[in-house]
mmCIF file of N, CA, C and O in Angstrom:
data_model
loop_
_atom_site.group_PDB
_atom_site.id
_atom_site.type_symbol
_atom_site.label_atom_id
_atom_site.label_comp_id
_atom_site.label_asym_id
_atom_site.label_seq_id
_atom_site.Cartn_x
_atom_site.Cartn_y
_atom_site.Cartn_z
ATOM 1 N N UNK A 184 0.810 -1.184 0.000
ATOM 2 C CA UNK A 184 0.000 0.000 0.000
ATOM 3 C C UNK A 184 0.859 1.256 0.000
ATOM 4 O O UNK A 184 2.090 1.221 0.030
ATOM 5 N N UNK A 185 0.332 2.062 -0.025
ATOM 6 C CA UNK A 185 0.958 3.651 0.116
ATOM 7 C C UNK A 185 0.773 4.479 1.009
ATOM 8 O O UNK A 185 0.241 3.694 1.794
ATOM 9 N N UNK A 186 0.772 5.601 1.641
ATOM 10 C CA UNK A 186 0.331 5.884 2.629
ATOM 11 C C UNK A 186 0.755 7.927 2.655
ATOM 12 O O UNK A 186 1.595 8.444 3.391
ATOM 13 N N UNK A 187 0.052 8.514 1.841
ATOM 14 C CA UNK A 187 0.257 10.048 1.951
ATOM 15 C C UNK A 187 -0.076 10.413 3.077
ATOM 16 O O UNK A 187 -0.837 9.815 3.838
ATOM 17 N N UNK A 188 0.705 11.854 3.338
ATOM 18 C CA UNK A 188 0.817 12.398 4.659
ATOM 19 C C UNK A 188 1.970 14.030 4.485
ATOM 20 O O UNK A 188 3.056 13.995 3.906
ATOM 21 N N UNK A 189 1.667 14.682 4.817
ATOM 22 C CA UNK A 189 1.825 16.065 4.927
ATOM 23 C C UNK A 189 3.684 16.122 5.374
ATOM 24 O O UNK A 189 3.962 15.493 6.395
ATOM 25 N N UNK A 190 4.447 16.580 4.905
ATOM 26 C CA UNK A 190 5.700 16.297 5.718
ATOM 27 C C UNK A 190 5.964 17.063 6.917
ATOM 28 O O UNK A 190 6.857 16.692 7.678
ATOM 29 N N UNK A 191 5.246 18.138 7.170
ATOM 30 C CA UNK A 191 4.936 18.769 8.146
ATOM 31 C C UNK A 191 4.286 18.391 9.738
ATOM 32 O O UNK A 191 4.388 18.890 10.858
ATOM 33 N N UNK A 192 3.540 17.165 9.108
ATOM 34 C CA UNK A 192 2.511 16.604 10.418
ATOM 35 C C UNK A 192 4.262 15.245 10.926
ATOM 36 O O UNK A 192 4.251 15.082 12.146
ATOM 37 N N UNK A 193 4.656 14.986 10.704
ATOM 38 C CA UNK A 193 5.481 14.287 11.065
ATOM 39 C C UNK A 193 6.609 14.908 12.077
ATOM 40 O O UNK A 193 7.186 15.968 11.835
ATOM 41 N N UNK A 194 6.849 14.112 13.244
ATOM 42 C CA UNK A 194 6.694 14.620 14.791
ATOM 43 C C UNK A 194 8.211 13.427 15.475
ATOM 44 O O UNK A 194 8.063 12.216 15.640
ATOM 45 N N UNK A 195 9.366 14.093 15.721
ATOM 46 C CA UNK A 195 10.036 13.181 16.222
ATOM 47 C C UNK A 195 9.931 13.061 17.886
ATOM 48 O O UNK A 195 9.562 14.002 18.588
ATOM 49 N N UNK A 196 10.294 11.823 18.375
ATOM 50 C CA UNK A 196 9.661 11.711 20.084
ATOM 51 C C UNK A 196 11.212 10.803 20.560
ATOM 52 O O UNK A 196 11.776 10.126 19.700
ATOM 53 N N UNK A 197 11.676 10.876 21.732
ATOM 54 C CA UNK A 197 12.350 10.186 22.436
ATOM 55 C C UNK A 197 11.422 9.065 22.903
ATOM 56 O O UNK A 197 10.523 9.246 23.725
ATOM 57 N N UNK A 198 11.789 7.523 22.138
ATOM 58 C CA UNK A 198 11.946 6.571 22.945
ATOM 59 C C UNK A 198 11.811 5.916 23.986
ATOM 60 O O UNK A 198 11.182 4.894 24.265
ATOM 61 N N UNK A 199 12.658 6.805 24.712
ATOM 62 C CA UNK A 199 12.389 6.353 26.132
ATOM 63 C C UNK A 199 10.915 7.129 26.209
ATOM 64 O O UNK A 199 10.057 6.271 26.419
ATOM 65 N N UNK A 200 10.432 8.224 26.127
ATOM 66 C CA UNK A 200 9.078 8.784 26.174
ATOM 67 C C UNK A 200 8.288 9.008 25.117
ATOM 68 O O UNK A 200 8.243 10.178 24.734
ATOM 69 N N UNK A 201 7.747 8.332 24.625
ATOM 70 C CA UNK A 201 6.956 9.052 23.636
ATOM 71 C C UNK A 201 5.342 9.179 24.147
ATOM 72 O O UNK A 201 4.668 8.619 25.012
ATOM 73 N N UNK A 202 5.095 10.261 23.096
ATOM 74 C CA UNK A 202 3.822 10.678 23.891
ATOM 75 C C UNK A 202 3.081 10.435 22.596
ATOM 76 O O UNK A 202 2.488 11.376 22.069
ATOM 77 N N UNK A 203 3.079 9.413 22.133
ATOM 78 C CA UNK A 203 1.815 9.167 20.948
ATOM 79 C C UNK A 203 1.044 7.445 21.008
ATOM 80 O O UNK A 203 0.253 6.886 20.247
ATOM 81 N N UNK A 204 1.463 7.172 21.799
ATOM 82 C CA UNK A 204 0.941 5.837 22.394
ATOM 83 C C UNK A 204 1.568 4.956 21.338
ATOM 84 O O UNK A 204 0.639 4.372 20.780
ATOM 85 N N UNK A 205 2.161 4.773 21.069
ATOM 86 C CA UNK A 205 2.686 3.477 20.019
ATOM 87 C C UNK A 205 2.207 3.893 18.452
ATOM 88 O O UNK A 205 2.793 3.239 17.589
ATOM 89 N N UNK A 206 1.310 4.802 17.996
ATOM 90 C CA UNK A 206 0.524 4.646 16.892
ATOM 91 C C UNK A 206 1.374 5.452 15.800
ATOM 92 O O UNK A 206 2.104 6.393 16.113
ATOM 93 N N UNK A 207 1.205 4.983 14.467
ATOM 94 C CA UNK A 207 1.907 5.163 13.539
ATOM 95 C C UNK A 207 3.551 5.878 13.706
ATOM 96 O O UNK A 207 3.824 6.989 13.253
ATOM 97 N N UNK A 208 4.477 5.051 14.395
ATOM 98 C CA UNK A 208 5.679 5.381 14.344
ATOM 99 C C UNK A 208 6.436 4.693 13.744
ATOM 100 O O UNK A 208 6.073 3.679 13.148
ATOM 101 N N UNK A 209 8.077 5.267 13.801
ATOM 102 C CA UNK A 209 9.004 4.398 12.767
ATOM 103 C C UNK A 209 10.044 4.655 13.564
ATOM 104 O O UNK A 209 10.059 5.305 14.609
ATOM 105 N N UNK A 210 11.001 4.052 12.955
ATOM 106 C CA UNK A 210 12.823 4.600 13.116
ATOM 107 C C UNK A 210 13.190 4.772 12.154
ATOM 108 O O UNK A 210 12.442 4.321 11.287
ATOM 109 N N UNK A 211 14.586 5.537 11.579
ATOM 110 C CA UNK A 211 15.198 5.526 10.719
ATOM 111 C C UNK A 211 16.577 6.273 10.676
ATOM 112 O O UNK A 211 16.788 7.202 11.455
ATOM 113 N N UNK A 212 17.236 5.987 10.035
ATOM 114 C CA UNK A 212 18.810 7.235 10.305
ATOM 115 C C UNK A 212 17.988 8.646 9.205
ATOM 116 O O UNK A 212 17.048 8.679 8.411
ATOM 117 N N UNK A 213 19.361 10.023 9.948
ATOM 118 C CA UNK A 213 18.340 11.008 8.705
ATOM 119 C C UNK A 213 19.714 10.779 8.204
ATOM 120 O O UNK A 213 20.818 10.486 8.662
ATOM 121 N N UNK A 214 19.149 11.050 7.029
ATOM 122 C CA UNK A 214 20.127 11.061 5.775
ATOM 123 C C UNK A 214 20.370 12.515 4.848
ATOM 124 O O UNK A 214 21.225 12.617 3.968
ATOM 125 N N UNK A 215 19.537 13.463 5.208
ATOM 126 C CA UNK A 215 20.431 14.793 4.921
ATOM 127 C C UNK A 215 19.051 16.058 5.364
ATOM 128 O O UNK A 215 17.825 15.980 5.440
ATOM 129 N N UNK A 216 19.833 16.910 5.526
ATOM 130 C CA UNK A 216 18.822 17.838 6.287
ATOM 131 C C UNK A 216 19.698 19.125 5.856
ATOM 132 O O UNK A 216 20.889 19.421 5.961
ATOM 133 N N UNK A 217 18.356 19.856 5.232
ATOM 134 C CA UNK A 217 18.141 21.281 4.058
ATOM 135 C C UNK A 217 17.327 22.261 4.682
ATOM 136 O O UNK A 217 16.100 22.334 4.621
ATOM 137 N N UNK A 218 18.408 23.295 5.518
ATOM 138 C CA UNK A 218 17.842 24.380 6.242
ATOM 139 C C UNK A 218 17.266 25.580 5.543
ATOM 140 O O UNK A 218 18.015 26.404 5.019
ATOM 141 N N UNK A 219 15.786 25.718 5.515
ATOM 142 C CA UNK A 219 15.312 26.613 4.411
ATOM 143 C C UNK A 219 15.011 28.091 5.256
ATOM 144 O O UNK A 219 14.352 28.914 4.619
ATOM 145 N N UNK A 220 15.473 28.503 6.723
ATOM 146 C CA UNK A 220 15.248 29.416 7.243
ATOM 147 C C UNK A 220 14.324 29.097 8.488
ATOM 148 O O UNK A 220 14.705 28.746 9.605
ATOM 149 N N UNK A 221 12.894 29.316 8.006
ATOM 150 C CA UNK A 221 12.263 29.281 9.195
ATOM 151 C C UNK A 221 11.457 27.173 9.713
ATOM 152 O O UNK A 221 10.713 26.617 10.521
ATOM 153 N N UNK A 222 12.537 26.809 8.263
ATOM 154 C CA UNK A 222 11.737 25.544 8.889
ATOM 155 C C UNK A 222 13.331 24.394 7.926
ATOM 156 O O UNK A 222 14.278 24.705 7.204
ATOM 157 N N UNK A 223 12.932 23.404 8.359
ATOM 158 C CA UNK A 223 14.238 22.721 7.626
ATOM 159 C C UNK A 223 13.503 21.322 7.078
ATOM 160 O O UNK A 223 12.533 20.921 7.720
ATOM 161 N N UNK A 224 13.931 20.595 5.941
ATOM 162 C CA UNK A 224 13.408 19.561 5.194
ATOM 163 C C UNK A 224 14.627 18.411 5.410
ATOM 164 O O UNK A 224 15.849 18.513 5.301
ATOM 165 N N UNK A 225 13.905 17.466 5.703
ATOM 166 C CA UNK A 225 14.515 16.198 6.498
ATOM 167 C C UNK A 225 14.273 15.190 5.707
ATOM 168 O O UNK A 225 13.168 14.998 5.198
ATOM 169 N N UNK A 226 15.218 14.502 5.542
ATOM 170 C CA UNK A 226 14.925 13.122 4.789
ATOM 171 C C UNK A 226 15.554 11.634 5.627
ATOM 172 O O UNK A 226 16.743 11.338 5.744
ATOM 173 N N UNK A 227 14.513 10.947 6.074
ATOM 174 C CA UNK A 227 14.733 9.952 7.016
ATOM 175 C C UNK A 227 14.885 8.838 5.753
ATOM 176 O O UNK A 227 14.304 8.828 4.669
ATOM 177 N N UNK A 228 15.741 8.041 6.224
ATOM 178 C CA UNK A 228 15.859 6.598 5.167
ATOM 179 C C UNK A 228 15.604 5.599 6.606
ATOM 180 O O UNK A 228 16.187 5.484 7.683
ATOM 181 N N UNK A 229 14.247 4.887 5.882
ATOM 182 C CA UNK A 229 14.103 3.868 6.424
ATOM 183 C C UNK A 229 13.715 2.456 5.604
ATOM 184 O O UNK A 229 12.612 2.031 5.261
ATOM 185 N N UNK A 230 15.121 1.874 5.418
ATOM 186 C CA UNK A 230 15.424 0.773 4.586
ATOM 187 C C UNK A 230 15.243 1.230 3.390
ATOM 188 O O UNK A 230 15.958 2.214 3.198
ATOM 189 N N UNK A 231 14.376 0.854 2.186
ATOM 190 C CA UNK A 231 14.619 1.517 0.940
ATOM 191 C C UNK A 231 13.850 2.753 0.578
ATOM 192 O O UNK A 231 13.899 3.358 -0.494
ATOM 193 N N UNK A 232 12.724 3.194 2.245
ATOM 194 C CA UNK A 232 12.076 4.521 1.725
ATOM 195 C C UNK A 232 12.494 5.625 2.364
ATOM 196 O O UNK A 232 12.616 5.655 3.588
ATOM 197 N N UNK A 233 12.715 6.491 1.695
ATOM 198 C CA UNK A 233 13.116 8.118 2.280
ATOM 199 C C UNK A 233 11.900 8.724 2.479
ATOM 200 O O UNK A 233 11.086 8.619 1.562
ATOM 201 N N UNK A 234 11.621 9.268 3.358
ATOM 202 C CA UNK A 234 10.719 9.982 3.948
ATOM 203 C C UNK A 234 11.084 11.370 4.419
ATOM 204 O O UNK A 234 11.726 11.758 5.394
ATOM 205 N N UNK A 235 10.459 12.018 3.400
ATOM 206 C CA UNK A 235 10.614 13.532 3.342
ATOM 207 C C UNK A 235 9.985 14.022 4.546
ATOM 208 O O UNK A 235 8.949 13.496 4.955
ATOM 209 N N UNK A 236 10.650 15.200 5.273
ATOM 210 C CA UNK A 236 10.248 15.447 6.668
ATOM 211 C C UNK A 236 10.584 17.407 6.756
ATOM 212 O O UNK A 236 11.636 18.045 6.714
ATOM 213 N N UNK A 237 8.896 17.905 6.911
ATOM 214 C CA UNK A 237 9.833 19.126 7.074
ATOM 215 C C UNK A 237 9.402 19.698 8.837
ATOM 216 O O UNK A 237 8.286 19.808 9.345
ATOM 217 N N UNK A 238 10.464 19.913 9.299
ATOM 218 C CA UNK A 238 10.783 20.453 10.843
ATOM 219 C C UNK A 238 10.943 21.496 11.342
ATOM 220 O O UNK A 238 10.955 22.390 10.496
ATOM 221 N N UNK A 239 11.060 21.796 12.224
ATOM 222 C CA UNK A 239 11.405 22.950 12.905
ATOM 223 C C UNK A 239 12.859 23.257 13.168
ATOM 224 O O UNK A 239 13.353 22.497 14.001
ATOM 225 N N UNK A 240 13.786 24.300 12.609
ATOM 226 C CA UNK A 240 14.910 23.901 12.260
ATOM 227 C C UNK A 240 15.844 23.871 13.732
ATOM 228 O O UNK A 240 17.011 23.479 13.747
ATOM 229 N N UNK A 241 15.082 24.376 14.992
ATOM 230 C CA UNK A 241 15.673 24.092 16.358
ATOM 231 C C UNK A 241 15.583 22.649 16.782
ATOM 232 O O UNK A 241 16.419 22.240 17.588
ATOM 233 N N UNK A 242 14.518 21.715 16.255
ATOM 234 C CA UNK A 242 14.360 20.243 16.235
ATOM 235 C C UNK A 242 14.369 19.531 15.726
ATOM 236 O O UNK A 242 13.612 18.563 15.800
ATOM 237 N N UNK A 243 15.550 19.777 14.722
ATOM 238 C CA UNK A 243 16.151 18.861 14.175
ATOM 239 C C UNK A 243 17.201 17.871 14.143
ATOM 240 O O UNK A 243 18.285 18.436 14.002
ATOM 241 N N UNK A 244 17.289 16.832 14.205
ATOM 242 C CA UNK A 244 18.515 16.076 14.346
ATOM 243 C C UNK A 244 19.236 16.382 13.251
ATOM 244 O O UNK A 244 18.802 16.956 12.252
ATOM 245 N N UNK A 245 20.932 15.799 13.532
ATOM 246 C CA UNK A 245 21.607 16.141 12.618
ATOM 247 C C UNK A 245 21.807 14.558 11.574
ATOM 248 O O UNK A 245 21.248 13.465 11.663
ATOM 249 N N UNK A 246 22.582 14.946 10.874
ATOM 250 C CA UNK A 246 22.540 14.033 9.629
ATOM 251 C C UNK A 246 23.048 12.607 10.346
ATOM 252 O O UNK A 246 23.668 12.733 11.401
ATOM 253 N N UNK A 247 22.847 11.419 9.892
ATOM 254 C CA UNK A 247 23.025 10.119 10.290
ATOM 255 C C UNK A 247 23.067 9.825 11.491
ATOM 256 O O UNK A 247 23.741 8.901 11.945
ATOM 257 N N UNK A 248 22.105 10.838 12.367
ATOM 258 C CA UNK A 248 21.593 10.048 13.551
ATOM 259 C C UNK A 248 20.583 9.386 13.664
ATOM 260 O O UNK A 248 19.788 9.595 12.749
ATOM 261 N N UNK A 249 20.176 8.473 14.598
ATOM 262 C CA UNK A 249 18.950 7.489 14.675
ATOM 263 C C UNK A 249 17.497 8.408 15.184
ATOM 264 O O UNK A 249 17.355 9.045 16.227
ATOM 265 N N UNK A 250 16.697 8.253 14.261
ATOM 266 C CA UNK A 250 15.265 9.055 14.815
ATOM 267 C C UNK A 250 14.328 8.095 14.708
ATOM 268 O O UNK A 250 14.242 7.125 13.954
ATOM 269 N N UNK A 251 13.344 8.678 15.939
ATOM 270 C CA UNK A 251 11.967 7.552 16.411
ATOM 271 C C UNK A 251 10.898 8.829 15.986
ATOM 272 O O UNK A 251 10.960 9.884 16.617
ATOM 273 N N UNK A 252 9.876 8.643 14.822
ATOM 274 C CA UNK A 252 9.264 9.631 14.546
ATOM 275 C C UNK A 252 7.493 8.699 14.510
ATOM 276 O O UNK A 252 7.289 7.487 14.586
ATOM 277 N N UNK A 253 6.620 9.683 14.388
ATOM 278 C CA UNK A 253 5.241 9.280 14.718
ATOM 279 C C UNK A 253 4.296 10.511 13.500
ATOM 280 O O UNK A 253 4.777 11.425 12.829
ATOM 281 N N UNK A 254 2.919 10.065 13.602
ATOM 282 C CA UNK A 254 2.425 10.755 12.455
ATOM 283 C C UNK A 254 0.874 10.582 13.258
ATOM 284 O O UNK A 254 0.684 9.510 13.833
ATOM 285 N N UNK A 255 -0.031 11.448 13.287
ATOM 286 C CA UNK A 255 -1.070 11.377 14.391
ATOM 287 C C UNK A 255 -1.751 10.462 13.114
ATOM 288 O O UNK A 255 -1.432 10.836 11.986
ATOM 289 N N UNK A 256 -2.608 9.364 13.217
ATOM 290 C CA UNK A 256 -3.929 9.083 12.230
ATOM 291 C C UNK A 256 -4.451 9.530 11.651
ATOM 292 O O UNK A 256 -4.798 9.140 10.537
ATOM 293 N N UNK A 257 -4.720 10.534 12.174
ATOM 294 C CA UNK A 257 -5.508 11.890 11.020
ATOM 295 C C UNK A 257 -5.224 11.995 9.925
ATOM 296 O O UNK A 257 -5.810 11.758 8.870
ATOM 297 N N UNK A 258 -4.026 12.469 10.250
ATOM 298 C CA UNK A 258 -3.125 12.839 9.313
ATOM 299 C C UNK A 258 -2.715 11.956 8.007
ATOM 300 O O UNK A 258 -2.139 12.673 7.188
ATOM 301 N N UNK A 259 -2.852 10.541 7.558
ATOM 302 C CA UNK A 259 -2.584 9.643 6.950
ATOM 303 C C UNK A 259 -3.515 9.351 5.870
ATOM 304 O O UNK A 259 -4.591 9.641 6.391
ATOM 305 N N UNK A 260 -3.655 9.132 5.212
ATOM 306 C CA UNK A 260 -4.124 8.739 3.788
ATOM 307 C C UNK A 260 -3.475 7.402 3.367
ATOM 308 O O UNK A 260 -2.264 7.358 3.154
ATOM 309 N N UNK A 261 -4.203 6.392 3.252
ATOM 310 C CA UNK A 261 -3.595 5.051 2.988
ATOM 311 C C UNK A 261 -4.580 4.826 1.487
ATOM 312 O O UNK A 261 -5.766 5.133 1.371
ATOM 313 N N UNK A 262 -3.770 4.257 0.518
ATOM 314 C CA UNK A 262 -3.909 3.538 -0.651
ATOM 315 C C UNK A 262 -3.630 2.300 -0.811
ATOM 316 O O UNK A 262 -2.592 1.786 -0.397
ATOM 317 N N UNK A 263 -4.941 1.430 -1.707
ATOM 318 C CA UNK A 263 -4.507 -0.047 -1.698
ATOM 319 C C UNK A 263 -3.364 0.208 -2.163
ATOM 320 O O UNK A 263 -2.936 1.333 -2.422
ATOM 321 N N UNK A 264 -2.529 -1.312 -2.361
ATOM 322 C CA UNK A 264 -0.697 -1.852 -3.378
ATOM 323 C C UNK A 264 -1.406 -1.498 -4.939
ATOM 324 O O UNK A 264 -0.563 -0.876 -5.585
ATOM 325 N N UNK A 265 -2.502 -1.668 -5.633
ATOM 326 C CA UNK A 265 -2.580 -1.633 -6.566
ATOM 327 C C UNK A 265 -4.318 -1.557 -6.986
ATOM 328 O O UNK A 265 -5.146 -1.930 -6.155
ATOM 329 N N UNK A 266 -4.660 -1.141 -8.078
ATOM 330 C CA UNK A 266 -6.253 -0.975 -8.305
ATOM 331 C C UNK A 266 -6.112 -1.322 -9.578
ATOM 332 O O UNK A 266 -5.105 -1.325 -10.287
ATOM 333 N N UNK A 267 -7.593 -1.713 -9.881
ATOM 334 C CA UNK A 267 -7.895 -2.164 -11.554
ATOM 335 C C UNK A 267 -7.567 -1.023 -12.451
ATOM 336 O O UNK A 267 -6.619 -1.252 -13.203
ATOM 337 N N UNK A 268 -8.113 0.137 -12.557
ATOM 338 C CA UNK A 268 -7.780 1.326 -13.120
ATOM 339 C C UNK A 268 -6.394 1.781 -13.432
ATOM 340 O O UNK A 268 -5.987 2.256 -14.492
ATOM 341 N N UNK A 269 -5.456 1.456 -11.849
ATOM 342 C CA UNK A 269 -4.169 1.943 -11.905
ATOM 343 C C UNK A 269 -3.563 3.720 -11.530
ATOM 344 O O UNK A 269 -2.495 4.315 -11.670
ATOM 345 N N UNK A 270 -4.951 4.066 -10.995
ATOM 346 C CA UNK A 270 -4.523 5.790 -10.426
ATOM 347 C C UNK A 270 -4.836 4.975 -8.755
ATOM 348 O O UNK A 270 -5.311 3.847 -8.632
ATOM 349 N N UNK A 271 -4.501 5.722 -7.819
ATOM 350 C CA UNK A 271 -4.919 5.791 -6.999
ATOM 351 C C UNK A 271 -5.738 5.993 -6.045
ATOM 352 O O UNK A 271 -5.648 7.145 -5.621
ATOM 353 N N UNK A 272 -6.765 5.147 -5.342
ATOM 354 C CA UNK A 272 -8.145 5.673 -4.701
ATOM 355 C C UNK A 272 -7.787 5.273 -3.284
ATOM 356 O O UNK A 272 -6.797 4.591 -3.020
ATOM 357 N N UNK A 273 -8.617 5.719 -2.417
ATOM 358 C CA UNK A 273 -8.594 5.634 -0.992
ATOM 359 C C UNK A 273 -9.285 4.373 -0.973
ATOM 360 O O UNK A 273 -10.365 4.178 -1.530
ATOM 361 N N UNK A 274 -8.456 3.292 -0.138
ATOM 362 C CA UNK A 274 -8.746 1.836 -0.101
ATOM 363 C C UNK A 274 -9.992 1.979 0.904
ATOM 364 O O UNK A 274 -9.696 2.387 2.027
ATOM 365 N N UNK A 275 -11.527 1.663 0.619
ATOM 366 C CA UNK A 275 -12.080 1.643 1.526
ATOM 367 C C UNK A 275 -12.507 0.389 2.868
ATOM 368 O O UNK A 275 -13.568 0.203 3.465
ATOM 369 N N UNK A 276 -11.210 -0.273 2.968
ATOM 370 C CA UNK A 276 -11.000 -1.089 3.741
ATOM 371 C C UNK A 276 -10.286 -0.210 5.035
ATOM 372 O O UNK A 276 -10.588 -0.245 6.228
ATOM 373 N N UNK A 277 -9.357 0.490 4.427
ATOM 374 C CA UNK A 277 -7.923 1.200 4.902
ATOM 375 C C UNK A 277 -8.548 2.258 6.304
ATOM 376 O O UNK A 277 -9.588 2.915 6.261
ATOM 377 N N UNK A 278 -7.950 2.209 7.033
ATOM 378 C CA UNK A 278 -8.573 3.057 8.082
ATOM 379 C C UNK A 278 -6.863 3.668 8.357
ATOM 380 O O UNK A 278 -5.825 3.008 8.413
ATOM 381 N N UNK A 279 -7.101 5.415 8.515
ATOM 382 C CA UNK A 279 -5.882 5.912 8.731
ATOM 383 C C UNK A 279 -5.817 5.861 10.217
ATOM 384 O O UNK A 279 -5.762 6.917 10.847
ATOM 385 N N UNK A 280 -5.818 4.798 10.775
ATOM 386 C CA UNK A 280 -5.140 3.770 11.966
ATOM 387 C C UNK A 280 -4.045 2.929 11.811
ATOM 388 O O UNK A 280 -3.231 2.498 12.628
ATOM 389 N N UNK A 281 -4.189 2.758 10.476
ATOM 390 C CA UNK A 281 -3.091 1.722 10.482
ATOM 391 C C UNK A 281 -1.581 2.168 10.594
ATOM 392 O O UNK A 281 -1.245 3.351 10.530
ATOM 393 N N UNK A 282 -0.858 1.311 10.736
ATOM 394 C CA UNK A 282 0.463 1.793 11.439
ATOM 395 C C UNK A 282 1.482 2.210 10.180
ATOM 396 O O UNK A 282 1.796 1.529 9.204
ATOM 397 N N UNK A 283 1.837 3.390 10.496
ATOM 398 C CA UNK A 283 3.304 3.523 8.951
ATOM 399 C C UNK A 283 4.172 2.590 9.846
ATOM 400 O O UNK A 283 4.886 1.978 9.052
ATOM 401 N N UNK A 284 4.483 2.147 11.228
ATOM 402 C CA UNK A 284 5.644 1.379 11.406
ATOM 403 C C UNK A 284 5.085 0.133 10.606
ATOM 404 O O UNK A 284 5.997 -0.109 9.816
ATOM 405 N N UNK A 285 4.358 -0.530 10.447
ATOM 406 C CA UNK A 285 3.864 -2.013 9.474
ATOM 407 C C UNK A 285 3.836 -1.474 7.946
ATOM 408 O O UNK A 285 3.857 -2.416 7.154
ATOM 409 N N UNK A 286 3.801 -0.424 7.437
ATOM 410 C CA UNK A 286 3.731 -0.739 5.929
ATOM 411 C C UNK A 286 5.227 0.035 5.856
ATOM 412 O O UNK A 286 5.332 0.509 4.725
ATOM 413 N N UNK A 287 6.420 0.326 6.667
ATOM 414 C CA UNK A 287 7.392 0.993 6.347
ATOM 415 C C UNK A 287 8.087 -0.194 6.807
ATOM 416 O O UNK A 287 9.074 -0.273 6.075
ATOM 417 N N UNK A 288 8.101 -1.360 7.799
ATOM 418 C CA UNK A 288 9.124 -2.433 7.997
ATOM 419 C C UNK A 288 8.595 -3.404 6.756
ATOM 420 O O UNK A 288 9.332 -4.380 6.615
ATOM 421 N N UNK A 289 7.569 -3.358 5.900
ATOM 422 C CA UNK A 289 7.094 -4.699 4.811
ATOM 423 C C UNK A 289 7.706 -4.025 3.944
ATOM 424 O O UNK A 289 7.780 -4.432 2.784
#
């Protein structure tokens, strides 16, 4: 599946605390970070997907450190793997509950 989402709504949390209850999080190293002034664009690699991330440029990690990041439900848009047509529709199975940590470790 696929899973759109705002790069903005994406939220990094310490580990030892996070305050999003387990729901749609990941890990990943960042792999380069582009300070645009009042906000900075982050690119997390987690295994073969980069995940564009834009931040707050005081909370940002620096390049090839380990980040634990989260994405509220709301916020998520999930697409089946594939449709008869071949554009993309909102899977109406798909509930934006489901976890980006399960469709970002498959």
């Amino acid at each position: 599946g696929v899973v759109l989402l705002r790069p903005e709504y994406v939220e990094f949390f310490d580990r030892n605390n996070p305050s999003n209850n387990g729901t749609n999080t990941g890990t990943g190293i960042i792999e380069r970070v582009t300070f645009l002034g009042n906000s900075a664009d982050v690119v997390i690699r987690c295994g073969e997907i980069a995940l564009c991330v834009r931040a707050h440029p005081t909370r940002t990690p620096a390049a090839g450190k380990e980040v634990h990041f989260s994405v509220a439900p709301e916020s998520c848009i999930v697409f089946p793997a594939s449709s008869p047509s071949g554009m993309l529709t909102p899977s109406p199975q798909s509930s934006p509950v489901e976890r980006i940590k399960t469709l970002v470790s498959d």
